PDB file of C-alpha atoms in Angstrom:
ATOM      1  CA  MET A   1     -42.073 -65.572 -33.415  1.00 81.00           C
ATOM      2  CA  GLN A   2     -43.162 -66.779 -36.840  1.00 84.00           C
ATOM      3  CA  PHE A   3     -39.952 -65.904 -38.638  1.00 96.00           C
ATOM      4  CA  ASP A   4     -40.759 -68.332 -41.467  1.00 96.00           C
ATOM      5  CA  ARG A   5     -43.808 -66.220 -42.225  1.00 97.00           C
ATOM      6  CA  VAL A   6     -41.742 -63.022 -42.147  1.00 98.00           C
ATOM      7  CA  ILE A   7     -39.203 -64.542 -44.551  1.00 98.00           C
ATOM      8  CA  GLU A   8     -41.986 -65.460 -46.976  1.00 98.00           C
ATOM      9  CA  LEU A   9     -43.311 -61.895 -46.800  1.00 98.00           C
ATOM     10  CA  VAL A  10     -39.873 -60.518 -47.705  1.00 98.00           C
ATOM     11  CA  LYS A  11     -39.567 -62.921 -50.639  1.00 98.00           C
ATOM     12  CA  LYS A  12     -43.016 -61.955 -51.860  1.00 97.00           C
ATOM     13  CA  ALA A  13     -42.136 -58.266 -51.511  1.00 97.00           C
ATOM     14  CA  GLY A  14     -39.094 -58.909 -53.697  1.00 96.00           C
ATOM     15  CA  ASP A  15     -41.404 -59.748 -56.601  1.00 95.00           C
ATOM     16  CA  PHE A  16     -42.293 -56.058 -56.879  1.00 92.00           C
ATOM     17  CA  VAL A  17     -38.892 -55.392 -58.507  1.00 92.00           C
ATOM     18  CA  PHE A  18     -40.105 -57.222 -61.625  1.00 92.00           C
ATOM     19  CA  ASP A  19     -43.154 -54.998 -62.082  1.00 87.00           C
ATOM     20  CA  GLU A  20     -42.172 -52.823 -65.051  1.00 81.00           C
ATOM     21  CA  ARG A  21     -44.932 -50.325 -64.319  1.00 78.00           C
ATOM     22  CA  LEU A  22     -43.599 -49.727 -60.813  1.00 80.00           C
ATOM     23  CA  LYS A  23     -39.966 -49.679 -61.963  1.00 67.00           C
ATOM     24  CA  SER A  24     -40.707 -47.038 -64.568  1.00 70.00           C
ATOM     25  CA  SER A  25     -42.261 -44.701 -61.998  1.00 75.00           C
ATOM     26  CA  VAL A  26     -39.153 -42.866 -60.781  1.00 71.00           C
ATOM     27  CA  ASN A  27     -38.909 -39.685 -58.733  1.00 69.00           C
ATOM     28  CA  MET A  28     -36.055 -37.844 -57.078  1.00 56.00           C
ATOM     29  CA  LYS A  29     -35.858 -37.297 -53.308  1.00 55.00           C
ATOM     30  CA  GLY A  30     -32.759 -35.182 -53.880  1.00 49.00           C
ATOM     31  CA  GLU A  31     -29.817 -34.867 -56.234  1.00 50.00           C
ATOM     32  CA  ALA A  32     -28.993 -38.352 -57.614  1.00 44.00           C
ATOM     33  CA  ASP A  33     -31.359 -39.825 -54.983  1.00 51.00           C
ATOM     34  CA  PHE A  34     -33.890 -42.032 -56.748  1.00 61.00           C
ATOM     35  CA  VAL A  35     -37.108 -43.392 -55.288  1.00 74.00           C
ATOM     36  CA  THR A  36     -39.265 -45.688 -57.384  1.00 80.00           C
ATOM     37  CA  ALA A  37     -42.797 -46.921 -56.971  1.00 84.00           C
ATOM     38  CA  VAL A  38     -41.137 -50.263 -56.167  1.00 89.00           C
ATOM     39  CA  ASP A  39     -39.587 -48.772 -53.006  1.00 89.00           C
ATOM     40  CA  LEU A  40     -42.926 -47.352 -51.922  1.00 90.00           C
ATOM     41  CA  ALA A  41     -44.920 -50.480 -52.770  1.00 92.00           C
ATOM     42  CA  ILE A  42     -42.572 -52.770 -50.821  1.00 94.00           C
ATOM     43  CA  SER A  43     -42.543 -50.437 -47.820  1.00 94.00           C
ATOM     44  CA  GLU A  44     -46.332 -50.169 -47.758  1.00 94.00           C
ATOM     45  CA  TYR A  45     -46.831 -53.911 -48.281  1.00 96.00           C
ATOM     46  CA  LEU A  46     -44.465 -55.007 -45.507  1.00 97.00           C
ATOM     47  CA  LYS A  47     -45.685 -52.357 -43.080  1.00 96.00           C
ATOM     48  CA  LYS A  48     -49.251 -53.617 -43.505  1.00 97.00           C
ATOM     49  CA  GLU A  49     -48.438 -57.343 -43.389  1.00 97.00           C
ATOM     50  CA  LEU A  50     -46.065 -57.084 -40.424  1.00 97.00           C
ATOM     51  CA  ALA A  51     -48.580 -54.978 -38.478  1.00 96.00           C
ATOM     52  CA  GLU A  52     -51.175 -57.707 -38.967  1.00 96.00           C
ATOM     53  CA  LEU A  53     -48.740 -60.347 -37.693  1.00 96.00           C
ATOM     54  CA  TYR A  54     -47.285 -58.313 -34.812  1.00 96.00           C
ATOM     55  CA  PRO A  55     -49.342 -55.174 -34.096  1.00 95.00           C
ATOM     56  CA  SER A  56     -47.260 -54.193 -31.033  1.00 95.00           C
ATOM     57  CA  ILE A  57     -43.992 -53.919 -33.005  1.00 96.00           C
ATOM     58  CA  GLY A  58     -43.095 -50.558 -34.537  1.00 95.00           C
ATOM     59  CA  PHE A  59     -41.900 -49.899 -38.066  1.00 96.00           C
ATOM     60  CA  MET A  60     -38.935 -47.900 -39.373  1.00 95.00           C
ATOM     61  CA  SER A  61     -38.275 -47.648 -43.098  1.00 92.00           C
ATOM     62  CA  GLU A  62     -36.257 -45.561 -45.521  1.00 83.00           C
ATOM     63  CA  GLU A  63     -39.582 -44.437 -46.996  1.00 74.00           C
ATOM     64  CA  GLU A  64     -41.314 -43.937 -43.647  1.00 75.00           C
ATOM     65  CA  SER A  65     -41.211 -41.037 -41.199  1.00 65.00           C
ATOM     66  CA  GLY A  66     -42.605 -40.788 -37.701  1.00 67.00           C
ATOM     67  CA  GLU A  67     -41.851 -41.556 -34.074  1.00 76.00           C
ATOM     68  CA  LEU A  68     -39.585 -44.532 -33.416  1.00 88.00           C
ATOM     69  CA  CYS A  69     -40.885 -47.360 -31.253  1.00 92.00           C
ATOM     70  CA  PRO A  70     -38.234 -49.024 -29.058  1.00 94.00           C
ATOM     71  CA  VAL A  71     -39.056 -52.464 -30.497  1.00 96.00           C
ATOM     72  CA  ARG A  72     -39.304 -52.103 -34.262  1.00 97.00           C
ATOM     73  CA  TRP A  73     -38.809 -53.569 -37.673  1.00 97.00           C
ATOM     74  CA  ILE A  74     -36.090 -51.744 -39.634  1.00 97.00           C
ATOM     75  CA  LEU A  75     -36.630 -51.937 -43.393  1.00 97.00           C
ATOM     76  CA  ASP A  76     -34.798 -50.891 -46.497  1.00 95.00           C
ATOM     77  CA  PRO A  77     -37.375 -51.735 -49.181  1.00 95.00           C
ATOM     78  CA  VAL A  78     -34.843 -51.476 -52.000  1.00 94.00           C
ATOM     79  CA  ASP A  79     -31.208 -51.217 -51.012  1.00 94.00           C
ATOM     80  CA  GLY A  80     -29.591 -50.305 -54.311  1.00 92.00           C
ATOM     81  CA  THR A  81     -32.347 -48.232 -55.933  1.00 87.00           C
ATOM     82  CA  THR A  82     -29.984 -46.740 -58.514  1.00 87.00           C
ATOM     83  CA  ASN A  83     -28.945 -50.281 -59.442  1.00 90.00           C
ATOM     84  CA  LEU A  84     -32.652 -51.111 -59.876  1.00 89.00           C
ATOM     85  CA  VAL A  85     -33.306 -48.076 -62.077  1.00 86.00           C
ATOM     86  CA  TYR A  86     -30.344 -48.932 -64.315  1.00 89.00           C
ATOM     87  CA  GLY A  87     -31.035 -52.677 -64.501  1.00 90.00           C
ATOM     88  CA  TYR A  88     -27.822 -53.583 -62.665  1.00 92.00           C
ATOM     89  CA  ASN A  89     -29.655 -56.369 -60.774  1.00 93.00           C
ATOM     90  CA  MET A  90     -27.805 -55.967 -57.479  1.00 95.00           C
ATOM     91  CA  SER A  91     -30.545 -54.725 -55.170  1.00 96.00           C
ATOM     92  CA  SER A  92     -32.051 -56.194 -52.036  1.00 97.00           C
ATOM     93  CA  VAL A  93     -34.915 -56.080 -49.573  1.00 97.00           C
ATOM     94  CA  SER A  94     -33.391 -55.809 -46.099  1.00 98.00           C
ATOM     95  CA  LEU A  95     -35.470 -56.296 -42.944  1.00 98.00           C
ATOM     96  CA  ALA A  96     -34.318 -56.466 -39.314  1.00 98.00           C
ATOM     97  CA  LEU A  97     -36.043 -56.827 -35.955  1.00 98.00           C
ATOM     98  CA  PHE A  98     -34.604 -54.517 -33.290  1.00 97.00           C
ATOM     99  CA  ASP A  99     -35.608 -55.237 -29.668  1.00 97.00           C
ATOM    100  CA  GLY A 100     -34.667 -51.812 -28.298  1.00 95.00           C
ATOM    101  CA  GLU A 101     -31.049 -52.771 -27.633  1.00 96.00           C
ATOM    102  CA  LYS A 102     -29.893 -55.069 -30.403  1.00 97.00           C
ATOM    103  CA  VAL A 103     -30.944 -56.729 -33.648  1.00 98.00           C
ATOM    104  CA  THR A 104     -32.383 -60.186 -33.016  1.00 98.00           C
ATOM    105  CA  PHE A 105     -33.402 -61.214 -36.529  1.00 98.00           C
ATOM    106  CA  GLY A 106     -32.487 -60.171 -40.059  1.00 98.00           C
ATOM    107  CA  VAL A 107     -33.227 -61.154 -43.636  1.00 98.00           C
ATOM    108  CA  ILE A 108     -31.655 -59.826 -46.839  1.00 98.00           C
ATOM    109  CA  TYR A 109     -33.064 -60.956 -50.171  1.00 98.00           C
ATOM    110  CA  ASN A 110     -31.786 -60.262 -53.684  1.00 98.00           C
ATOM    111  CA  PRO A 111     -34.742 -61.165 -55.906  1.00 97.00           C
ATOM    112  CA  PHE A 112     -32.604 -61.147 -59.049  1.00 96.00           C
ATOM    113  CA  ASN A 113     -30.296 -64.021 -58.127  1.00 97.00           C
ATOM    114  CA  LYS A 114     -32.572 -65.363 -55.340  1.00 97.00           C
ATOM    115  CA  ASP A 115     -29.857 -65.114 -52.670  1.00 98.00           C
ATOM    116  CA  LEU A 116     -31.638 -65.243 -49.310  1.00 98.00           C
ATOM    117  CA  PHE A 117     -29.607 -64.475 -46.185  1.00 98.00           C
ATOM    118  CA  VAL A 118     -31.347 -65.131 -42.855  1.00 98.00           C
ATOM    119  CA  ALA A 119     -29.931 -64.597 -39.357  1.00 98.00           C
ATOM    120  CA  GLU A 120     -31.374 -65.208 -35.913  1.00 98.00           C
ATOM    121  CA  ARG A 121     -29.384 -64.200 -32.849  1.00 98.00           C
ATOM    122  CA  GLY A 122     -27.597 -67.182 -31.355  1.00 97.00           C
ATOM    123  CA  LYS A 123     -28.607 -69.481 -34.215  1.00 97.00           C
ATOM    124  CA  GLY A 124     -26.231 -68.423 -36.982  1.00 98.00           C
ATOM    125  CA  VAL A 125     -26.843 -67.411 -40.589  1.00 98.00           C
ATOM    126  CA  THR A 126     -28.206 -69.330 -43.528  1.00 98.00           C
ATOM    127  CA  LEU A 127     -27.751 -68.579 -47.222  1.00 98.00           C
ATOM    128  CA  ASN A 128     -30.455 -70.212 -49.312  1.00 98.00           C
ATOM    129  CA  GLY A 129     -31.178 -72.587 -46.448  1.00 97.00           C
ATOM    130  CA  LYS A 130     -27.569 -73.694 -45.880  1.00 98.00           C
ATOM    131  CA  LYS A 131     -25.875 -72.623 -42.650  1.00 98.00           C
ATOM    132  CA  LEU A 132     -22.844 -70.426 -43.159  1.00 98.00           C
ATOM    133  CA  SER A 133     -19.501 -71.292 -41.597  1.00 97.00           C
ATOM    134  CA  PRO A 134     -17.532 -68.592 -39.754  1.00 97.00           C
ATOM    135  CA  ALA A 135     -16.264 -65.958 -42.172  1.00 97.00           C
ATOM    136  CA  PRO A 136     -12.661 -66.781 -43.228  1.00 97.00           C
ATOM    137  CA  ASP A 137     -10.043 -64.476 -41.698  1.00 98.00           C
ATOM    138  CA  ARG A 138      -7.786 -64.095 -44.733  1.00 98.00           C
ATOM    139  CA  LYS A 139      -4.397 -62.424 -44.831  1.00 98.00           C
ATOM    140  CA  LEU A 140      -4.709 -58.806 -45.909  1.00 97.00           C
ATOM    141  CA  LYS A 141      -3.031 -59.452 -49.263  1.00 98.00           C
ATOM    142  CA  ASP A 142      -5.797 -61.975 -50.023  1.00 98.00           C
ATOM    143  CA  CYS A 143      -8.721 -59.755 -48.971  1.00 98.00           C
ATOM    144  CA  LEU A 144     -11.428 -58.348 -51.230  1.00 98.00           C
ATOM    145  CA  ILE A 145     -12.630 -55.035 -49.799  1.00 98.00           C
ATOM    146  CA  GLU A 146     -15.878 -53.289 -50.703  1.00 97.00           C
ATOM    147  CA  PHE A 147     -16.441 -49.582 -50.135  1.00 96.00           C
ATOM    148  CA  GLY A 148     -19.422 -47.291 -50.348  1.00 93.00           C
ATOM    149  CA  ALA A 149     -19.398 -43.845 -51.936  1.00 86.00           C
ATOM    150  CA  GLY A 150     -23.049 -43.191 -52.647  1.00 73.00           C
ATOM    151  CA  SER A 151     -24.087 -40.882 -55.467  1.00 70.00           C
ATOM    152  CA  THR A 152     -26.019 -38.815 -52.890  1.00 70.00           C
ATOM    153  CA  LYS A 153     -22.916 -38.281 -50.742  1.00 76.00           C
ATOM    154  CA  LYS A 154     -20.393 -36.801 -53.140  1.00 81.00           C
ATOM    155  CA  GLN A 155     -19.221 -34.393 -50.451  1.00 86.00           C
ATOM    156  CA  TYR A 156     -17.374 -37.423 -49.033  1.00 86.00           C
ATOM    157  CA  ALA A 157     -15.836 -38.452 -52.366  1.00 91.00           C
ATOM    158  CA  GLU A 158     -12.332 -37.256 -51.508  1.00 94.00           C
ATOM    159  CA  ILE A 159     -12.017 -39.264 -48.320  1.00 94.00           C
ATOM    160  CA  ALA A 160     -13.795 -42.321 -49.784  1.00 93.00           C
ATOM    161  CA  PHE A 161     -11.547 -42.563 -52.816  1.00 95.00           C
ATOM    162  CA  THR A 162      -8.385 -41.624 -50.937  1.00 95.00           C
ATOM    163  CA  LEU A 163      -9.103 -44.507 -48.575  1.00 96.00           C
ATOM    164  CA  ALA A 164      -9.908 -46.813 -51.492  1.00 96.00           C
ATOM    165  CA  LYS A 165      -6.579 -45.980 -53.151  1.00 97.00           C
ATOM    166  CA  GLU A 166      -4.536 -46.578 -50.003  1.00 96.00           C
ATOM    167  CA  ILE A 167      -6.400 -49.769 -49.125  1.00 97.00           C
ATOM    168  CA  PHE A 168      -6.124 -51.089 -52.687  1.00 97.00           C
ATOM    169  CA  LYS A 169      -2.325 -50.949 -52.395  1.00 97.00           C
ATOM    170  CA  GLU A 170      -2.375 -53.491 -49.551  1.00 97.00           C
ATOM    171  CA  CYS A 171      -5.340 -55.787 -50.230  1.00 98.00           C
ATOM    172  CA  LEU A 172      -6.062 -58.127 -53.141  1.00 98.00           C
ATOM    173  CA  ASP A 173      -8.661 -55.925 -54.817  1.00 98.00           C
ATOM    174  CA  ILE A 174     -11.490 -53.422 -54.348  1.00 97.00           C
ATOM    175  CA  ARG A 175     -15.179 -53.887 -55.174  1.00 95.00           C
ATOM    176  CA  ARG A 176     -18.237 -51.585 -55.594  1.00 94.00           C
ATOM    177  CA  ILE A 177     -21.563 -53.447 -55.535  1.00 92.00           C
ATOM    178  CA  CYS A 178     -23.520 -50.343 -54.492  1.00 89.00           C
ATOM    179  CA  SER A 179     -25.931 -52.205 -52.234  1.00 94.00           C
ATOM    180  CA  SER A 180     -24.539 -51.958 -48.735  1.00 96.00           C
ATOM    181  CA  ALA A 181     -26.848 -54.642 -47.327  1.00 97.00           C
ATOM    182  CA  ILE A 182     -25.664 -57.162 -49.921  1.00 98.00           C
ATOM    183  CA  ALA A 183     -22.026 -56.145 -49.507  1.00 97.00           C
ATOM    184  CA  ILE A 184     -22.075 -56.529 -45.723  1.00 98.00           C
ATOM    185  CA  ALA A 185     -23.886 -59.876 -45.999  1.00 98.00           C
ATOM    186  CA  TYR A 186     -21.145 -60.923 -48.443  1.00 98.00           C
ATOM    187  CA  VAL A 187     -18.565 -60.226 -45.730  1.00 98.00           C
ATOM    188  CA  ALA A 188     -20.456 -62.572 -43.421  1.00 98.00           C
ATOM    189  CA  ALA A 189     -20.501 -65.186 -46.191  1.00 98.00           C
ATOM    190  CA  GLY A 190     -16.799 -64.815 -47.028  1.00 98.00           C
ATOM    191  CA  ARG A 191     -17.458 -63.480 -50.531  1.00 98.00           C
ATOM    192  CA  LEU A 192     -15.882 -60.214 -49.367  1.00 98.00           C
ATOM    193  CA  ASN A 193     -13.636 -59.619 -46.375  1.00 98.00           C
ATOM    194  CA  GLY A 194     -14.298 -56.009 -45.397  1.00 98.00           C
ATOM    195  CA  TYR A 195     -16.422 -52.950 -46.087  1.00 98.00           C
ATOM    196  CA  PHE A 196     -16.316 -49.254 -45.226  1.00 98.00           C
ATOM    197  CA  GLU A 197     -18.438 -46.168 -45.886  1.00 96.00           C
ATOM    198  CA  LYS A 198     -18.439 -42.649 -44.494  1.00 96.00           C
ATOM    199  CA  VAL A 199     -22.201 -42.469 -43.854  1.00 95.00           C
ATOM    200  CA  LEU A 200     -24.784 -45.247 -43.693  1.00 96.00           C
ATOM    201  CA  LYS A 201     -28.288 -45.247 -42.236  1.00 95.00           C
ATOM    202  CA  PRO A 202     -29.647 -47.919 -39.882  1.00 96.00           C
ATOM    203  CA  TRP A 203     -31.792 -49.560 -42.561  1.00 96.00           C
ATOM    204  CA  ASP A 204     -28.651 -49.991 -44.684  1.00 95.00           C
ATOM    205  CA  TYR A 205     -26.886 -52.156 -42.130  1.00 98.00           C
ATOM    206  CA  ALA A 206     -29.348 -53.339 -39.441  1.00 98.00           C
ATOM    207  CA  ALA A 207     -30.012 -56.843 -40.802  1.00 98.00           C
ATOM    208  CA  ALA A 208     -26.466 -57.331 -42.081  1.00 98.00           C
ATOM    209  CA  VAL A 209     -24.832 -56.421 -38.748  1.00 97.00           C
ATOM    210  CA  LEU A 210     -26.424 -59.459 -37.110  1.00 98.00           C
ATOM    211  CA  MET A 211     -25.101 -61.635 -39.931  1.00 98.00           C
ATOM    212  CA  LEU A 212     -21.594 -60.321 -39.325  1.00 98.00           C
ATOM    213  CA  GLU A 213     -21.799 -61.022 -35.611  1.00 97.00           C
ATOM    214  CA  GLU A 214     -23.181 -64.528 -36.109  1.00 98.00           C
ATOM    215  CA  CYS A 215     -20.353 -65.330 -38.562  1.00 98.00           C
ATOM    216  CA  GLY A 216     -17.588 -64.004 -36.301  1.00 97.00           C
ATOM    217  CA  ALA A 217     -16.887 -60.732 -38.125  1.00 98.00           C
ATOM    218  CA  VAL A 218     -16.641 -57.297 -36.484  1.00 97.00           C
ATOM    219  CA  CYS A 219     -18.261 -53.909 -37.162  1.00 98.00           C
ATOM    220  CA  SER A 220     -18.275 -50.414 -35.685  1.00 98.00           C
ATOM    221  CA  ASP A 221     -18.285 -46.759 -36.618  1.00 98.00           C
ATOM    222  CA  TRP A 222     -15.019 -45.150 -37.747  1.00 97.00           C
ATOM    223  CA  GLU A 223     -14.034 -44.439 -34.140  1.00 96.00           C
ATOM    224  CA  GLY A 224     -14.504 -48.053 -33.097  1.00 97.00           C
ATOM    225  CA  ASN A 225     -17.788 -47.332 -31.280  1.00 97.00           C
ATOM    226  CA  PRO A 226     -20.900 -49.545 -31.423  1.00 97.00           C
ATOM    227  CA  LEU A 227     -23.280 -48.711 -34.254  1.00 98.00           C
ATOM    228  CA  PRO A 228     -26.496 -46.782 -33.528  1.00 97.00           C
ATOM    229  CA  PHE A 229     -29.887 -47.899 -34.821  1.00 96.00           C
ATOM    230  CA  ASP A 230     -31.690 -44.565 -34.670  1.00 94.00           C
ATOM    231  CA  ARG A 231     -29.467 -42.300 -36.748  1.00 94.00           C
ATOM    232  CA  PRO A 232     -26.834 -42.323 -39.534  1.00 94.00           C
ATOM    233  CA  SER A 233     -23.293 -43.452 -38.769  1.00 97.00           C
ATOM    234  CA  SER A 234     -19.924 -44.069 -40.328  1.00 96.00           C
ATOM    235  CA  PHE A 235     -19.395 -47.787 -40.903  1.00 98.00           C
ATOM    236  CA  VAL A 236     -16.543 -50.265 -41.093  1.00 98.00           C
ATOM    237  CA  CYS A 237     -16.597 -54.044 -40.854  1.00 98.00           C
ATOM    238  CA  GLY A 238     -14.593 -57.131 -41.638  1.00 98.00           C
ATOM    239  CA  THR A 239     -13.100 -60.305 -40.349  1.00 97.00           C
ATOM    240  CA  LYS A 240     -10.517 -59.574 -37.669  1.00 97.00           C
ATOM    241  CA  THR A 241      -7.505 -58.967 -39.922  1.00 98.00           C
ATOM    242  CA  ALA A 242      -9.427 -56.844 -42.421  1.00 98.00           C
ATOM    243  CA  TYR A 243     -11.365 -54.962 -39.728  1.00 98.00           C
ATOM    244  CA  ASP A 244      -8.261 -54.052 -37.713  1.00 98.00           C
ATOM    245  CA  PHE A 245      -6.550 -52.795 -40.865  1.00 98.00           C
ATOM    246  CA  LEU A 246      -9.579 -50.860 -42.132  1.00 98.00           C
ATOM    247  CA  LEU A 247     -10.318 -49.256 -38.768  1.00 98.00           C
ATOM    248  CA  GLY A 248      -6.706 -48.127 -38.513  1.00 97.00           C
ATOM    249  CA  LYS A 249      -6.816 -46.683 -42.025  1.00 97.00           C
ATOM    250  CA  VAL A 250     -10.081 -44.777 -41.622  1.00 97.00           C
ATOM    251  CA  LYS A 251      -8.847 -43.275 -38.365  1.00 96.00           C
ATOM    252  CA  GLU A 252      -5.470 -42.357 -39.858  1.00 95.00           C
ATOM    253  CA  ILE A 253      -6.764 -40.807 -43.074  1.00 94.00           C
ATOM    254  CA  SER A 254      -9.751 -39.109 -41.423  1.00 91.00           C
ATOM    255  CA  GLN A 255      -7.357 -37.381 -39.045  1.00 90.00           C
ATOM    256  CA  ALA A 256      -4.942 -36.445 -41.823  1.00 90.00           C
ATOM    257  CA  MET A 257      -7.709 -34.907 -43.952  1.00 86.00           C
ATOM    258  CA  LYS A 258      -9.230 -32.743 -41.212  1.00 76.00           C
TER     259      LYS A 258
END
């Protein structure tokens, strides 16, 4: 496949975040759930361009509804829309290719700092063209842990922040980037060491999961099961030490809070 062409399409799509007219067109899908004209423009642009390149491959996007094809692109046009609206500059375009069983290709691009993560199954991960080494398996006391607690999911605030408090006591520090695709890619790159969130959707993690696997990190739902790519799921990941600790904690605290 012409993955170089797909990467260029994603980079070009990222330019939409700098269009002030599109950024200023903001609607609400639900309480605290922003959608901008940037989200819609990127989704429409990539759907059209990818269909021209590979007409037999389906398309699944945060801004798209319809029947799922077994082989499909999985897109989050703007992961971190609230960040975009508030000028926080930590948002990404995240695109994965799912072959019906697993993700075979993924790209995550932050147009603000130009970080470009690319993964191809069996060929590793590059960041801005440089191949990443295996993610460092740090001791827990040296780990930076990211967690998600989206503004649209405040019903899970108690468990998210209880977990964050207990995990903070044993790791180096806690982070909140608020773009799950970037955060998970950062685990692959060793900038973070673990990540957890009560509910994520496939477009949030599809591309990043391949990056984790290619860099030797581990991911699953909160029960330790493989992640689905057709529905929302709980999510936890990390290098071995961080993952084992986080999985134990989410199981323990989830059970205690039932």
